[in-house]
Amino acid sequence: MDYRFIGLLSVIGLLRWLCPQRAFSLFGALMSAALIGFVAPTSAVVVMTITLLFVYPAHRLMCYADARRWTHSIQRAIFLGAVFALVALLAVFKFHQQLSARHASGARLDTSAIELIGFSYFMFRVIGFLHVQSILKQPASPLTLVFYTMFPSTFTSGPIQKYQDFKRQTDSPAAIDAALLTKGVYRVTRGYFRKLVVAELFNRAVISVLALTPTVWTSGVAVLLLYLYFYFDFAGYSDLAVGFGLFLGINVPDNFRKPFTATTVSEFWRHYHITLVDWFRDHVFVPLGGLTGSRVRAALVAAVVMLLCGFWHGLTISFLAWGVWHGGMLFIEALMGSTPVPPSRRQGPQYWSRVLWTNARIAFGAIFFLPDPAATIRLIKGFGHLGLR
Amino acid sequence: MMRNTLQNAAFVKWACMVVAVIWAIIYHLSQHSAGLSGFVYVNF
């Protein structure tokens, strides 16, 4: 997402006012395709082609199979075949993205990687769509599907809205009134503030601290700053997505809900990047028997989900380590049956010590997100030096 | 009365954020010759 994207999004928000309610899906599909096509033509062509020539036909085939009462195993094979093809495509894309990122100068991805970044969120949306439709088997409109997969405010990095939720809103679009606009303006302003002011300050602080000789003190401060930087950067982006979504007449779900007050790691993940975690719960954790099996099975599935989540961020050792770190914590918590502190007891030193302990462990995982693995190793080594002369 | 106070507080908070964002943009432009390109980015 860059300033051109945001500028055009604002223009489309204004055009939304002129659009008749019954033509909302048509307007949305056309405007979304035009906007993504203007800013990221490769992404637009790839996403549109996959949506109309693969996802939609696969969905219609599933509906047809259900109407003709094909056997359950054939219907399941159609669904799993389609998902397998999409996952394989995502893996190829990730490999390509990694190659692009390797050629990037400095810590940030180059523009070709940024242009393609929306692709993995697109995959989440279409796999979720196919999964839900394999259960509901309700024929979808291709226009609504294109609007859903290319919805501009969530295209690059979510939040991952559920198809049913999106469809409900396109079927009966909300009237844009003063209250909705006020909310949208506030979220957009807060988004810019978090991204351009708060996250940028933390980013600069991280760079300064990383330049110091690593000791337990500098490593500790760097971990804390990184943790806060990632939060404000992503929460700021999510605010922009929600705010611009409101201008376009769609209520986009929130991605964060006071994650720093969590008292267990699993509670933290129910309040941080909520839509991604919800997606993994609905489409991976539950189908693999995470809810219905034994405690050991639930712990194992939770660990596997975090490993997948790590690999989704990139096929690197750092992200594997991140997945192992978080997966390991969830595995232990699930085995021990750790539960969050109930709302009535959320005060006093015992509660705050649990909050601190949870945040410290999660913050440590942020060092695996450093783009340079050498910097990650230096920080870890720093924890072994007291820095006393 | 209470509602007005809350609304004023929310407005002041919003206005402060606007000022900070404008300052950040001006500061960025003064430091980078490439304009705003690459300022608002997604890197996760």
Short mmCIF file of C-alpha atoms in Angstrom, two decimals:
data_model
loop_
_atom_site.label_atom_id
_atom_site.label_comp_id
_atom_site.label_asym_id
_atom_site.label_seq_id
_atom_site.Cartn_x
_atom_site.Cartn_y
_atom_site.Cartn_z
CA MET A 1 0.00 0.00 0.00
CA ASP A 2 1.46 3.35 -0.89
CA TYR A 3 0.25 6.93 -1.16
CA ARG A 4 -1.12 6.48 -4.73
CA PHE A 5 -3.22 3.55 -3.52
CA ILE A 6 -4.59 5.57 -0.61
CA GLY A 7 -5.33 8.58 -2.86
CA LEU A 8 -7.29 6.48 -5.34
CA LEU A 9 -9.07 4.70 -2.51
CA SER A 10 -10.32 8.09 -1.30
CA VAL A 11 -11.65 8.92 -4.79
CA ILE A 12 -13.49 5.59 -4.93
CA GLY A 13 -14.91 6.31 -1.48
CA LEU A 14 -16.42 9.50 -2.92
CA LEU A 15 -17.76 7.63 -5.99
CA ARG A 16 -19.41 5.15 -3.63
CA TRP A 17 -21.87 7.87 -2.64
CA LEU A 18 -23.10 8.16 -6.22
CA CYS A 19 -23.59 4.41 -6.64
CA PRO A 20 -27.18 3.05 -6.44
CA GLN A 21 -27.58 0.50 -3.63
CA ARG A 22 -28.71 -2.36 -5.91
CA ALA A 23 -25.64 -1.99 -8.16
CA PHE A 24 -23.24 -2.12 -5.21
CA SER A 25 -21.60 -5.45 -6.12
CA LEU A 26 -21.11 -4.39 -9.76
CA PHE A 27 -19.68 -1.05 -8.66
CA GLY A 28 -17.46 -2.74 -6.10
CA ALA A 29 -16.11 -5.37 -8.51
CA LEU A 30 -15.34 -2.80 -11.24
CA MET A 31 -13.80 -0.24 -8.92
CA SER A 32 -11.73 -2.84 -7.06
CA ALA A 33 -10.40 -4.31 -10.30
CA ALA A 34 -9.63 -0.83 -11.68
CA LEU A 35 -7.87 0.30 -8.50
CA ILE A 36 -5.76 -2.83 -7.99
CA GLY A 37 -5.08 -2.89 -11.75
CA PHE A 38 -3.78 0.68 -11.68
CA VAL A 39 -1.53 0.24 -8.63
CA ALA A 40 -0.45 -3.39 -9.03
CA PRO A 41 -1.31 -4.65 -12.55
CA THR A 42 0.43 -8.05 -12.13
CA SER A 43 -1.47 -8.78 -8.92
CA ALA A 44 -4.78 -7.68 -10.49
CA VAL A 45 -4.41 -9.94 -13.53
CA VAL A 46 -3.26 -12.94 -11.45
CA VAL A 47 -5.98 -12.53 -8.82
CA MET A 48 -8.78 -11.90 -11.34
CA THR A 49 -7.71 -14.88 -13.47
CA ILE A 50 -7.57 -17.27 -10.52
CA THR A 51 -10.90 -15.99 -9.14
CA LEU A 52 -12.87 -16.24 -12.37
CA LEU A 53 -11.16 -19.18 -14.08
CA PHE A 54 -10.43 -21.41 -11.12
CA VAL A 55 -12.12 -20.51 -7.81
CA TYR A 56 -15.53 -19.68 -9.24
CA PRO A 57 -15.70 -22.77 -11.54
CA ALA A 58 -14.48 -24.98 -8.66
CA HIS A 59 -17.22 -23.54 -6.45
CA ARG A 60 -19.88 -24.09 -9.14
CA LEU A 61 -18.65 -27.64 -9.64
CA MET A 62 -19.07 -28.27 -5.90
CA CYS A 63 -22.62 -26.89 -6.08
CA TYR A 64 -23.34 -29.01 -9.18
CA ALA A 65 -21.96 -32.14 -7.48
CA ASP A 66 -24.23 -31.47 -4.51
CA ALA A 67 -27.32 -30.87 -6.72
CA ARG A 68 -26.63 -34.11 -8.65
CA ARG A 69 -26.08 -35.95 -5.36
CA TRP A 70 -22.61 -37.14 -6.24
CA THR A 71 -21.05 -39.22 -3.48
CA HIS A 72 -19.60 -37.46 -0.47
CA SER A 73 -16.08 -38.69 -1.27
CA ILE A 74 -16.22 -37.22 -4.80
CA GLN A 75 -17.45 -33.88 -3.45
CA ARG A 76 -14.68 -33.95 -0.87
CA ALA A 77 -12.11 -34.80 -3.56
CA ILE A 78 -13.21 -31.78 -5.64
CA PHE A 79 -12.87 -29.48 -2.65
CA LEU A 80 -9.52 -30.90 -1.51
CA GLY A 81 -8.16 -30.88 -5.07
CA ALA A 82 -9.02 -27.20 -5.47
CA VAL A 83 -7.48 -26.31 -2.10
CA PHE A 84 -4.36 -28.36 -2.84
CA ALA A 85 -3.89 -26.52 -6.16
CA LEU A 86 -4.24 -23.15 -4.40
CA VAL A 87 -1.83 -24.10 -1.62
CA ALA A 88 0.71 -25.34 -4.21
CA LEU A 89 0.34 -22.02 -6.03
CA LEU A 90 0.85 -20.14 -2.77
CA ALA A 91 4.03 -22.13 -2.07
CA VAL A 92 5.38 -21.26 -5.54
CA PHE A 93 4.46 -17.62 -4.94
CA LYS A 94 6.21 -17.58 -1.56
CA PHE A 95 9.34 -18.99 -3.16
CA HIS A 96 9.18 -16.33 -5.85
CA GLN A 97 8.56 -13.61 -3.25
CA GLN A 98 11.57 -14.79 -1.29
CA LEU A 99 13.74 -14.52 -4.40
CA SER A 100 12.45 -10.96 -4.95
CA ALA A 101 13.10 -10.03 -1.32
CA ARG A 102 16.67 -11.37 -1.53
CA HIS A 103 17.41 -8.79 -4.19
CA ALA A 104 15.97 -6.01 -2.06
CA SER A 105 18.36 -3.42 -0.72
CA GLY A 106 18.20 -2.82 3.02
CA ALA A 107 15.64 -4.15 5.46
CA ARG A 108 12.50 -3.45 3.43
CA LEU A 109 11.11 -5.51 0.59
CA ASP A 110 11.47 -4.14 -2.93
CA THR A 111 8.45 -2.93 -4.89
CA SER A 112 7.88 -6.17 -6.85
CA ALA A 113 7.53 -8.07 -3.57
CA ILE A 114 5.19 -5.40 -2.21
CA GLU A 115 3.09 -5.57 -5.37
CA LEU A 116 2.66 -9.31 -4.94
CA ILE A 117 2.17 -9.27 -1.18
CA GLY A 118 -1.62 -9.19 -1.43
CA PHE A 119 -1.49 -12.59 -3.09
CA SER A 120 -1.14 -14.59 0.10
CA TYR A 121 -4.08 -12.76 1.71
CA PHE A 122 -6.04 -13.42 -1.47
CA MET A 123 -5.30 -17.11 -0.98
CA PHE A 124 -6.63 -17.00 2.58
CA ARG A 125 -9.85 -15.44 1.32
CA VAL A 126 -10.46 -17.92 -1.52
CA ILE A 127 -9.51 -21.04 0.48
CA GLY A 128 -11.83 -19.85 3.27
CA PHE A 129 -14.54 -19.20 0.69
CA LEU A 130 -14.22 -22.69 -0.83
CA HIS A 131 -14.19 -24.32 2.62
CA VAL A 132 -17.34 -22.55 3.77
CA GLN A 133 -19.06 -23.14 0.42
CA SER A 134 -18.16 -26.85 0.57
CA ILE A 135 -20.38 -26.95 3.67
CA LEU A 136 -23.12 -24.43 2.75
CA LYS A 137 -23.21 -25.12 -1.02
CA GLN A 138 -24.93 -21.83 -1.85
CA PRO A 139 -24.17 -20.57 -5.39
CA ALA A 140 -22.26 -17.28 -5.22
CA SER A 141 -22.36 -14.38 -7.66
CA PRO A 142 -19.12 -13.94 -9.64
CA LEU A 143 -19.39 -10.16 -9.17
CA THR A 144 -19.60 -10.45 -5.39
CA LEU A 145 -16.72 -12.94 -5.45
CA VAL A 146 -14.49 -10.57 -7.47
CA PHE A 147 -15.46 -7.68 -5.17
CA TYR A 148 -14.64 -9.88 -2.18
CA THR A 149 -11.27 -11.11 -3.43
CA MET A 150 -10.15 -7.68 -4.65
CA PHE A 151 -11.71 -5.45 -1.99
CA PRO A 152 -9.09 -2.67 -1.99
CA SER A 153 -8.90 -1.69 1.66
CA THR A 154 -8.01 -5.24 2.76
CA PHE A 155 -6.26 -6.40 -0.41
CA THR A 156 -2.63 -6.05 0.60
CA SER A 157 -2.56 -7.40 4.15
CA GLY A 158 -6.04 -8.13 5.45
CA PRO A 159 -7.86 -8.14 7.82
CA ILE A 160 -9.18 -11.42 6.39
CA GLN A 161 -12.92 -10.90 6.22
CA LYS A 162 -15.18 -13.94 6.03
CA TYR A 163 -17.09 -14.28 2.74
CA GLN A 164 -20.47 -14.67 4.47
CA ASP A 165 -19.90 -11.48 6.44
CA PHE A 166 -18.84 -9.61 3.29
CA LYS A 167 -21.76 -10.93 1.23
CA ARG A 168 -24.28 -9.94 3.90
CA GLN A 169 -23.02 -6.37 3.67
CA THR A 170 -23.00 -6.24 -0.15
CA ASP A 171 -26.55 -7.67 -0.25
CA SER A 172 -27.82 -4.83 1.93
CA PRO A 173 -25.19 -2.06 1.82
CA ALA A 174 -25.09 0.30 4.80
CA ALA A 175 -26.07 3.89 4.13
CA ILE A 176 -23.09 6.20 4.48
CA ASP A 177 -24.04 8.72 7.16
CA ALA A 178 -22.26 11.21 9.38
CA ALA A 179 -21.67 8.70 12.20
CA LEU A 180 -20.05 6.19 9.86
CA LEU A 181 -17.90 8.88 8.22
CA THR A 182 -16.78 10.21 11.62
CA LYS A 183 -15.76 6.70 12.65
CA GLY A 184 -13.95 6.21 9.34
CA VAL A 185 -12.06 9.51 9.60
CA TYR A 186 -11.02 8.68 13.17
CA ARG A 187 -9.74 5.20 12.21
CA VAL A 188 -7.84 6.53 9.20
CA THR A 189 -6.25 9.30 11.29
CA ARG A 190 -5.30 6.84 14.03
CA GLY A 191 -3.91 4.50 11.37
CA TYR A 192 -1.66 7.19 9.92
CA PHE A 193 -0.64 8.29 13.42
CA ARG A 194 0.32 4.78 14.47
CA LYS A 195 2.17 4.02 11.25
CA LEU A 196 3.83 7.30 10.37
CA VAL A 197 4.56 8.65 13.84
CA VAL A 198 4.61 5.91 16.50
CA ALA A 199 5.89 2.98 14.42
CA GLU A 200 8.38 5.20 12.62
CA LEU A 201 9.80 6.40 15.96
CA PHE A 202 10.10 2.80 17.21
CA ASN A 203 11.70 1.82 13.90
CA ARG A 204 14.36 4.51 14.29
CA ALA A 205 14.91 3.51 17.92
CA VAL A 206 15.37 -0.15 16.90
CA ILE A 207 17.96 0.82 14.28
CA SER A 208 19.85 2.91 16.87
CA VAL A 209 19.83 0.14 19.49
CA LEU A 210 20.89 -2.53 16.99
CA ALA A 211 24.01 -0.45 16.28
CA LEU A 212 25.14 -0.74 19.94
CA THR A 213 27.33 -3.54 21.32
CA PRO A 214 24.92 -6.38 22.18
CA THR A 215 24.50 -7.02 25.92
CA VAL A 216 21.58 -8.32 27.92
CA TRP A 217 20.41 -4.71 28.35
CA THR A 218 20.59 -3.62 24.72
CA SER A 219 19.14 -6.95 23.53
CA GLY A 220 16.28 -6.60 26.02
CA VAL A 221 15.52 -3.04 24.90
CA ALA A 222 15.78 -4.04 21.23
CA VAL A 223 13.31 -6.89 21.74
CA LEU A 224 10.84 -4.56 23.48
CA LEU A 225 11.17 -1.90 20.77
CA LEU A 226 10.77 -4.46 17.98
CA TYR A 227 7.67 -5.87 19.68
CA LEU A 228 6.11 -2.42 19.90
CA TYR A 229 7.22 -1.48 16.37
CA PHE A 230 5.54 -4.54 14.83
CA TYR A 231 2.38 -3.90 16.80
CA PHE A 232 2.01 -0.21 15.92
CA ASP A 233 3.01 -0.75 12.30
CA PHE A 234 0.45 -3.50 11.76
CA ALA A 235 -2.26 -2.04 14.00
CA GLY A 236 -1.85 1.27 12.12
CA TYR A 237 -2.24 -0.50 8.80
CA SER A 238 -5.32 -2.35 10.11
CA ASP A 239 -6.85 0.96 11.24
CA LEU A 240 -6.39 2.29 7.69
CA ALA A 241 -8.02 -0.85 6.28
CA VAL A 242 -11.00 -0.51 8.64
CA GLY A 243 -11.33 3.25 8.05
CA PHE A 244 -11.18 3.05 4.24
CA GLY A 245 -13.48 0.02 4.38
CA LEU A 246 -16.08 2.20 6.13
CA PHE A 247 -15.78 4.86 3.38
CA LEU A 248 -16.55 2.11 0.86
CA GLY A 249 -19.55 0.97 2.89
CA ILE A 250 -18.07 -2.24 4.29
CA ASN A 251 -17.47 -2.97 7.97
CA VAL A 252 -14.08 -4.65 8.05
CA PRO A 253 -13.39 -6.74 11.20
CA ASP A 254 -10.82 -5.51 13.71
CA ASN A 255 -7.46 -7.24 13.87
CA PHE A 256 -6.43 -6.22 17.40
CA ARG A 257 -8.24 -6.12 20.73
CA LYS A 258 -5.94 -5.10 23.62
CA PRO A 259 -3.43 -7.94 23.06
CA PHE A 260 -0.97 -6.67 25.70
CA THR A 261 -3.37 -7.49 28.54
CA ALA A 262 -3.27 -11.21 27.74
CA THR A 263 -2.25 -13.60 30.52
CA THR A 264 -1.53 -16.65 28.34
CA VAL A 265 -0.03 -17.02 24.88
CA SER A 266 -3.23 -18.55 23.53
CA GLU A 267 -5.21 -15.60 24.90
CA PHE A 268 -2.71 -13.25 23.24
CA TRP A 269 -3.35 -14.92 19.86
CA ARG A 270 -7.08 -14.43 20.30
CA HIS A 271 -6.43 -10.66 20.49
CA TYR A 272 -3.53 -10.16 18.04
CA HIS A 273 -3.92 -10.47 14.26
CA ILE A 274 -7.34 -11.84 15.12
CA THR A 275 -8.59 -12.52 11.60
CA LEU A 276 -5.51 -14.58 10.65
CA VAL A 277 -5.75 -16.64 13.84
CA ASP A 278 -9.50 -17.09 13.27
CA TRP A 279 -8.75 -18.28 9.75
CA PHE A 280 -6.25 -20.87 10.97
CA ARG A 281 -8.70 -21.96 13.70
CA ASP A 282 -11.63 -22.40 11.27
CA HIS A 283 -9.77 -23.91 8.32
CA VAL A 284 -6.82 -25.79 9.87
CA PHE A 285 -7.17 -26.27 13.66
CA VAL A 286 -10.80 -27.46 13.68
CA PRO A 287 -10.58 -29.73 10.57
CA LEU A 288 -7.45 -31.38 12.04
CA GLY A 289 -9.41 -32.25 15.19
CA GLY A 290 -7.99 -29.55 17.49
CA LEU A 291 -11.33 -29.08 19.26
CA THR A 292 -12.67 -32.62 19.35
CA GLY A 293 -9.56 -34.70 20.07
CA SER A 294 -7.56 -35.27 23.24
CA ARG A 295 -5.55 -32.60 25.02
CA VAL A 296 -2.32 -33.95 23.48
CA ARG A 297 -3.85 -33.80 20.02
CA ALA A 298 -5.06 -30.22 20.58
CA ALA A 299 -1.55 -29.25 21.75
CA LEU A 300 0.06 -30.88 18.71
CA VAL A 301 -2.37 -29.29 16.26
CA ALA A 302 -1.83 -25.86 17.87
CA ALA A 303 1.93 -26.30 17.48
CA VAL A 304 1.52 -27.35 13.82
CA VAL A 305 -0.69 -24.30 13.18
CA MET A 306 2.01 -21.97 14.52
CA LEU A 307 4.65 -23.72 12.40
CA LEU A 308 2.45 -23.21 9.32
CA CYS A 309 1.88 -19.62 10.35
CA GLY A 310 5.66 -19.15 10.59
CA PHE A 311 6.23 -20.65 7.15
CA TRP A 312 3.45 -18.52 5.76
CA HIS A 313 5.50 -15.44 6.71
CA GLY A 314 8.37 -16.83 4.63
CA LEU A 315 10.28 -20.03 3.92
CA THR A 316 13.29 -19.14 6.08
CA ILE A 317 15.05 -20.53 9.15
CA SER A 318 14.07 -17.38 11.11
CA PHE A 319 10.36 -17.90 10.50
CA LEU A 320 10.72 -21.62 11.25
CA ALA A 321 12.32 -20.62 14.57
CA TRP A 322 9.43 -18.18 15.21
CA GLY A 323 6.93 -20.98 14.52
CA VAL A 324 8.80 -23.38 16.84
CA TRP A 325 8.95 -20.72 19.59
CA HIS A 326 5.24 -19.89 19.49
CA GLY A 327 4.17 -23.46 18.68
CA GLY A 328 6.24 -24.70 21.61
CA MET A 329 4.64 -22.22 24.00
CA LEU A 330 1.13 -23.11 22.84
CA PHE A 331 1.98 -26.84 23.06
CA ILE A 332 3.13 -26.51 26.67
CA GLU A 333 0.16 -24.31 27.63
CA ALA A 334 -2.32 -26.74 26.09
CA LEU A 335 -0.70 -29.74 27.77
CA MET A 336 -0.65 -28.00 31.16
CA GLY A 337 -4.22 -26.73 30.69
CA SER A 338 -3.23 -23.09 31.34
CA THR A 339 -6.21 -20.77 31.38
CA PRO A 340 -6.34 -16.95 31.24
CA VAL A 341 -6.99 -14.95 34.40
CA PRO A 342 -10.79 -14.42 34.66
CA PRO A 343 -12.06 -10.81 34.24
CA SER A 344 -13.04 -10.56 37.93
CA ARG A 345 -9.42 -11.11 39.05
CA ARG A 346 -7.71 -8.81 36.58
CA GLN A 347 -5.97 -6.60 39.12
CA GLY A 348 -3.14 -6.72 41.60
CA PRO A 349 0.48 -7.85 41.37
CA GLN A 350 -0.33 -11.48 40.52
CA TYR A 351 -2.31 -10.45 37.45
CA TRP A 352 0.28 -7.93 36.26
CA SER A 353 3.13 -10.39 36.76
CA ARG A 354 1.34 -12.84 34.48
CA VAL A 355 0.77 -10.09 31.90
CA LEU A 356 4.48 -9.21 32.07
CA TRP A 357 5.61 -12.83 31.77
CA THR A 358 3.29 -13.47 28.79
CA ASN A 359 4.41 -10.31 27.00
CA ALA A 360 8.10 -11.00 27.68
CA ARG A 361 7.89 -14.43 26.06
CA ILE A 362 5.96 -13.16 23.06
CA ALA A 363 8.23 -10.12 22.66
CA PHE A 364 11.24 -12.45 22.50
CA GLY A 365 9.72 -14.07 19.40
CA ALA A 366 9.86 -10.67 17.63
CA ILE A 367 13.62 -11.03 17.13
CA PHE A 368 12.97 -13.78 14.58
CA PHE A 369 11.21 -11.17 12.45
CA LEU A 370 14.40 -9.19 11.90
CA PRO A 371 15.13 -9.30 8.17
CA ASP A 372 18.81 -10.01 8.79
CA PRO A 373 19.42 -13.42 10.52
CA ALA A 374 22.88 -12.22 11.61
CA ALA A 375 21.21 -9.44 13.64
CA THR A 376 18.91 -12.03 15.27
CA ILE A 377 21.91 -14.15 16.29
CA ARG A 378 23.77 -11.09 17.64
CA LEU A 379 20.75 -10.15 19.76
CA ILE A 380 20.42 -13.68 21.15
CA LYS A 381 24.13 -13.76 21.95
CA GLY A 382 23.69 -10.39 23.64
CA PHE A 383 21.47 -12.03 26.27
CA GLY A 384 24.57 -13.95 27.42
CA HIS A 385 26.61 -10.80 28.15
CA LEU A 386 25.95 -8.67 31.20
CA GLY A 387 27.99 -5.81 29.73
CA LEU A 388 29.76 -5.11 33.03
CA ARG A 389 33.40 -4.01 32.86
CA MET B 1 -22.43 18.38 29.76
CA MET B 2 -20.57 15.10 30.27
CA ARG B 3 -21.20 14.12 26.65
CA ASN B 4 -19.85 17.44 25.40
CA THR B 5 -16.72 17.02 27.50
CA LEU B 6 -16.16 13.52 26.11
CA GLN B 7 -16.74 14.74 22.56
CA ASN B 8 -14.29 17.61 23.09
CA ALA B 9 -11.68 15.23 24.51
CA ALA B 10 -12.09 12.92 21.50
CA PHE B 11 -11.77 15.89 19.16
CA VAL B 12 -8.62 17.15 20.88
CA LYS B 13 -7.11 13.64 20.68
CA TRP B 14 -7.97 13.46 16.98
CA ALA B 15 -6.58 16.96 16.31
CA CYS B 16 -3.31 16.05 18.09
CA MET B 17 -2.97 12.97 15.89
CA VAL B 18 -3.58 15.05 12.76
CA VAL B 19 -0.89 17.55 13.78
CA ALA B 20 1.58 14.73 14.52
CA VAL B 21 0.91 13.06 11.16
CA ILE B 22 1.37 16.35 9.28
CA TRP B 23 4.61 16.91 11.18
CA ALA B 24 5.80 13.38 10.28
CA ILE B 25 5.05 13.94 6.58
CA ILE B 26 6.80 17.33 6.51
CA TYR B 27 9.78 15.86 8.38
CA HIS B 28 9.94 12.92 5.97
CA LEU B 29 9.80 15.24 2.93
CA SER B 30 12.59 17.37 4.36
CA GLN B 31 14.80 14.28 4.78
CA HIS B 32 14.07 12.37 1.57
CA SER B 33 14.35 13.68 -1.98
CA ALA B 34 12.14 10.83 -3.33
CA GLY B 35 8.99 12.49 -1.96
CA LEU B 36 6.39 10.35 -0.26
CA SER B 37 7.20 7.24 -2.29
CA GLY B 38 7.95 4.37 0.05
CA PHE B 39 6.82 6.29 3.16
CA VAL B 40 3.59 4.39 3.67
CA TYR B 41 4.60 0.82 3.12
CA VAL B 42 3.67 -2.65 4.20
CA ASN B 43 6.52 -4.86 5.31
CA PHE B 44 5.04 -7.87 7.03
#
